[in-house]
XYZ file of C-alpha atoms in Angstrom:
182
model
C 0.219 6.788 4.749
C -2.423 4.143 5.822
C -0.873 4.412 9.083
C -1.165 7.879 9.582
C -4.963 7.686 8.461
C -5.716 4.855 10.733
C -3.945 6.931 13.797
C -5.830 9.964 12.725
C -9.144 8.395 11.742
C -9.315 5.204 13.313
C -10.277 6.677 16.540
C -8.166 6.825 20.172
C -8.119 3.467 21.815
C -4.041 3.746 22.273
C -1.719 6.303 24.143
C 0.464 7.784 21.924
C 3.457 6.417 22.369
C 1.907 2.969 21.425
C 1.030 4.974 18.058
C 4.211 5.888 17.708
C 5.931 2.748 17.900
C 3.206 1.472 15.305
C 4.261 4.073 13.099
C 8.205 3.088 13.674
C 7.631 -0.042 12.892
C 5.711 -0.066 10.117
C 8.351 2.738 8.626
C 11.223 0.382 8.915
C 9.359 -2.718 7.585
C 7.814 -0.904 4.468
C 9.961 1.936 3.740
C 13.836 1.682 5.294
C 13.835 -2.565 4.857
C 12.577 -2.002 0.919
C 14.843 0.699 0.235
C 17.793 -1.177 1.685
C 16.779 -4.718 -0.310
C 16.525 -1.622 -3.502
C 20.284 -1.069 -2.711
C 21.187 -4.474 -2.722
C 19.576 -5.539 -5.735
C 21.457 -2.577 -7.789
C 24.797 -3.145 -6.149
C 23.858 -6.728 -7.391
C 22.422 -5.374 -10.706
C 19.066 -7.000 -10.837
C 17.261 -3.423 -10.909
C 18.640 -0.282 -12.890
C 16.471 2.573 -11.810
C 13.754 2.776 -8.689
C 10.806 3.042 -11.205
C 11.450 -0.519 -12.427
C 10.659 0.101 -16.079
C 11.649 -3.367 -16.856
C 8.819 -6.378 -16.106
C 11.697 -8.504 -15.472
C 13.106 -6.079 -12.953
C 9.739 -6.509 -10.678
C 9.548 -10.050 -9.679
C 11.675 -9.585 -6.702
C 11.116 -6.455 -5.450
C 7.276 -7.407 -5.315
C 8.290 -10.526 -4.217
C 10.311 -8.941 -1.009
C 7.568 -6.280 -0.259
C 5.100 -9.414 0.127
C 7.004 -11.350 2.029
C 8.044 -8.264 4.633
C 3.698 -7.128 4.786
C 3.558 -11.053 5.462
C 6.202 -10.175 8.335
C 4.096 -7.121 9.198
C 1.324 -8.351 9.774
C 2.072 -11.303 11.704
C 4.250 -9.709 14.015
C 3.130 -6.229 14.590
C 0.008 -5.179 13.382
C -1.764 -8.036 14.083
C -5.515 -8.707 13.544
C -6.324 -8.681 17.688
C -4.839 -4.870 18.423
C -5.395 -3.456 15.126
C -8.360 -5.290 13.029
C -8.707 -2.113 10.505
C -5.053 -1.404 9.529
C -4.471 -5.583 9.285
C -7.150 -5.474 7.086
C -5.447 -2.581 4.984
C -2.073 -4.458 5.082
C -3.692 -7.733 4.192
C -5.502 -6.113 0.884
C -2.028 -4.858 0.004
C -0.718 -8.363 0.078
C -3.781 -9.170 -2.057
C -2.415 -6.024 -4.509
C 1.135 -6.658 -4.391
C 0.297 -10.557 -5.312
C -2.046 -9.257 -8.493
C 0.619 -7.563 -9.805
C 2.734 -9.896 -8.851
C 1.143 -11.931 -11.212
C 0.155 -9.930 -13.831
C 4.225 -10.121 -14.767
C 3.983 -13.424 -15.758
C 1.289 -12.445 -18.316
C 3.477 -9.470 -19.322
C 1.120 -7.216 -18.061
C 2.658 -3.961 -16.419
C 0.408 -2.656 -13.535
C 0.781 0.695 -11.974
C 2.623 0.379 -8.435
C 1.558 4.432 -8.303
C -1.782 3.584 -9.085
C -2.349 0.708 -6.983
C -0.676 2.299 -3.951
C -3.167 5.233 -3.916
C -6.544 3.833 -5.384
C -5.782 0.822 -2.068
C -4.986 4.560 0.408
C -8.387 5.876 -0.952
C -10.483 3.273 -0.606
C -8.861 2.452 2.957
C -9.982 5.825 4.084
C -13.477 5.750 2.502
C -13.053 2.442 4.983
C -12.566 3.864 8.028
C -14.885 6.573 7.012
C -17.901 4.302 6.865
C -16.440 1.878 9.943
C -16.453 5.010 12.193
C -19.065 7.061 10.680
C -16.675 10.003 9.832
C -17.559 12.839 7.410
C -13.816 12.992 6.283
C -15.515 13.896 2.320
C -12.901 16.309 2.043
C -9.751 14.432 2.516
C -11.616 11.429 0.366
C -11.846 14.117 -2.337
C -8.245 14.960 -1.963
C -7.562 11.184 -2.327
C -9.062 11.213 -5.551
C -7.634 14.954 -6.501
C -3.644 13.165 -5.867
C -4.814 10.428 -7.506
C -5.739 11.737 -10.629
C -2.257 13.956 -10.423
C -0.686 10.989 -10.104
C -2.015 9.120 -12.872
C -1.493 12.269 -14.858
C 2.290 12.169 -13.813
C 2.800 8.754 -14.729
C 1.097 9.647 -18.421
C 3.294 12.641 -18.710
C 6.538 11.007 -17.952
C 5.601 8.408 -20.526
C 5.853 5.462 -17.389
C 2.271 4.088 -17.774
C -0.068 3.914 -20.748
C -3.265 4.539 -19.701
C -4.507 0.605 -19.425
C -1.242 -0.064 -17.189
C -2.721 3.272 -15.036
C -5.922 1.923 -14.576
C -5.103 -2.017 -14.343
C -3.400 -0.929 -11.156
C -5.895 1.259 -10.139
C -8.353 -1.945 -9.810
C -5.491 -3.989 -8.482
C -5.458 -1.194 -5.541
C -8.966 -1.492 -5.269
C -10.681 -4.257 -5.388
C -8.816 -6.319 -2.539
C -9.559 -3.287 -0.573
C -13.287 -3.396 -0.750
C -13.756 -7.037 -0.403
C -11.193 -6.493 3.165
C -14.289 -4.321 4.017
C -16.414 -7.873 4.103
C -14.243 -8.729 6.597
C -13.950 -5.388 8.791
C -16.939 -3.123 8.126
């Protein structure tokens, strides 16, 4: 989704097609190359379930989705053709790695939470960087976010210190990437 905010509000300095094979590639690295490592690790039974309940159960998929970003980044969305987005990427290394670590400290952090509080604030990014009034889709952010954290609560996934642990995990590496890009 940080793609398709970039492309939308990042303004035009591509043709399309170029934004289309950004958006192909970062679909295959961060959705279709996780999913498929998901797969493996069940047929190998190292995760039960795609909500990894389990701490234990977390170590490598976070593990794997840091080490394909790393991939990302280098390769494809790299800092010279698009500074913004490797910025966004980068901060979700910085995420992934918190909670990451917060494992070892049996800590649980919110995946949901820090996947959508890093979205907002990447937008409220670009909003500033390009001097959009996008208010409306920032409040929208914040509207899914809180139905998200609300999901999470009802479904009895998160307690409400996991929710907003990775909240700040989504957060903070976000705004201090905007040192480096705003």
């Amino acid at each position: 989704m940080g793609t398709v905010f970039y492309i939308l509000f990042g303004g035009n300095y591509y043709i399309t097609e170029q934004y289309y094979l950004l958006l192909l590639q970062v679909i295959i690295i961060t959705f279709f190359l996780p999913l498929s490592f998901f797969y493996l690790l069940r047929t190998f039974g190292k995760v039960d379930t795609i909500m990894l309940s389990d701490l234990s159960q977390r170590k490598i998929p976070l593990l794997m989705q840091m080490i394909l970003t790393a991939v990302l980044i280098q390769k494809s969305v790299t800092i010279e053709q698009f500074p913004e987005l490797y910025f966004f990427f980068l901060g979700g290394i910085g995420s992934t790695f918190i909670a990451f670590a917060l494992i070892f400290v049996k800590i649980k952090a919110s995946i949901h939470m820090i996947a959508m509080s890093a979205l907002s604030f990447f937008v409220i990014g670009l909003s500033m960087h390009n001097e959009l009034n996008i208010i409306y889709t920032i409040a929208s952010l914040f509207l899914i976010t809180g139905i998200v954290a609300s999901s999470r609560l009802v479904m009895k996934a998160h307690t409400i210190e996991e929710l907003i642990i990775g909240y700040v995990s989504g957060m903070l590496p976000q705004i201090l990437m905007w040192i480096l890009w705003l």
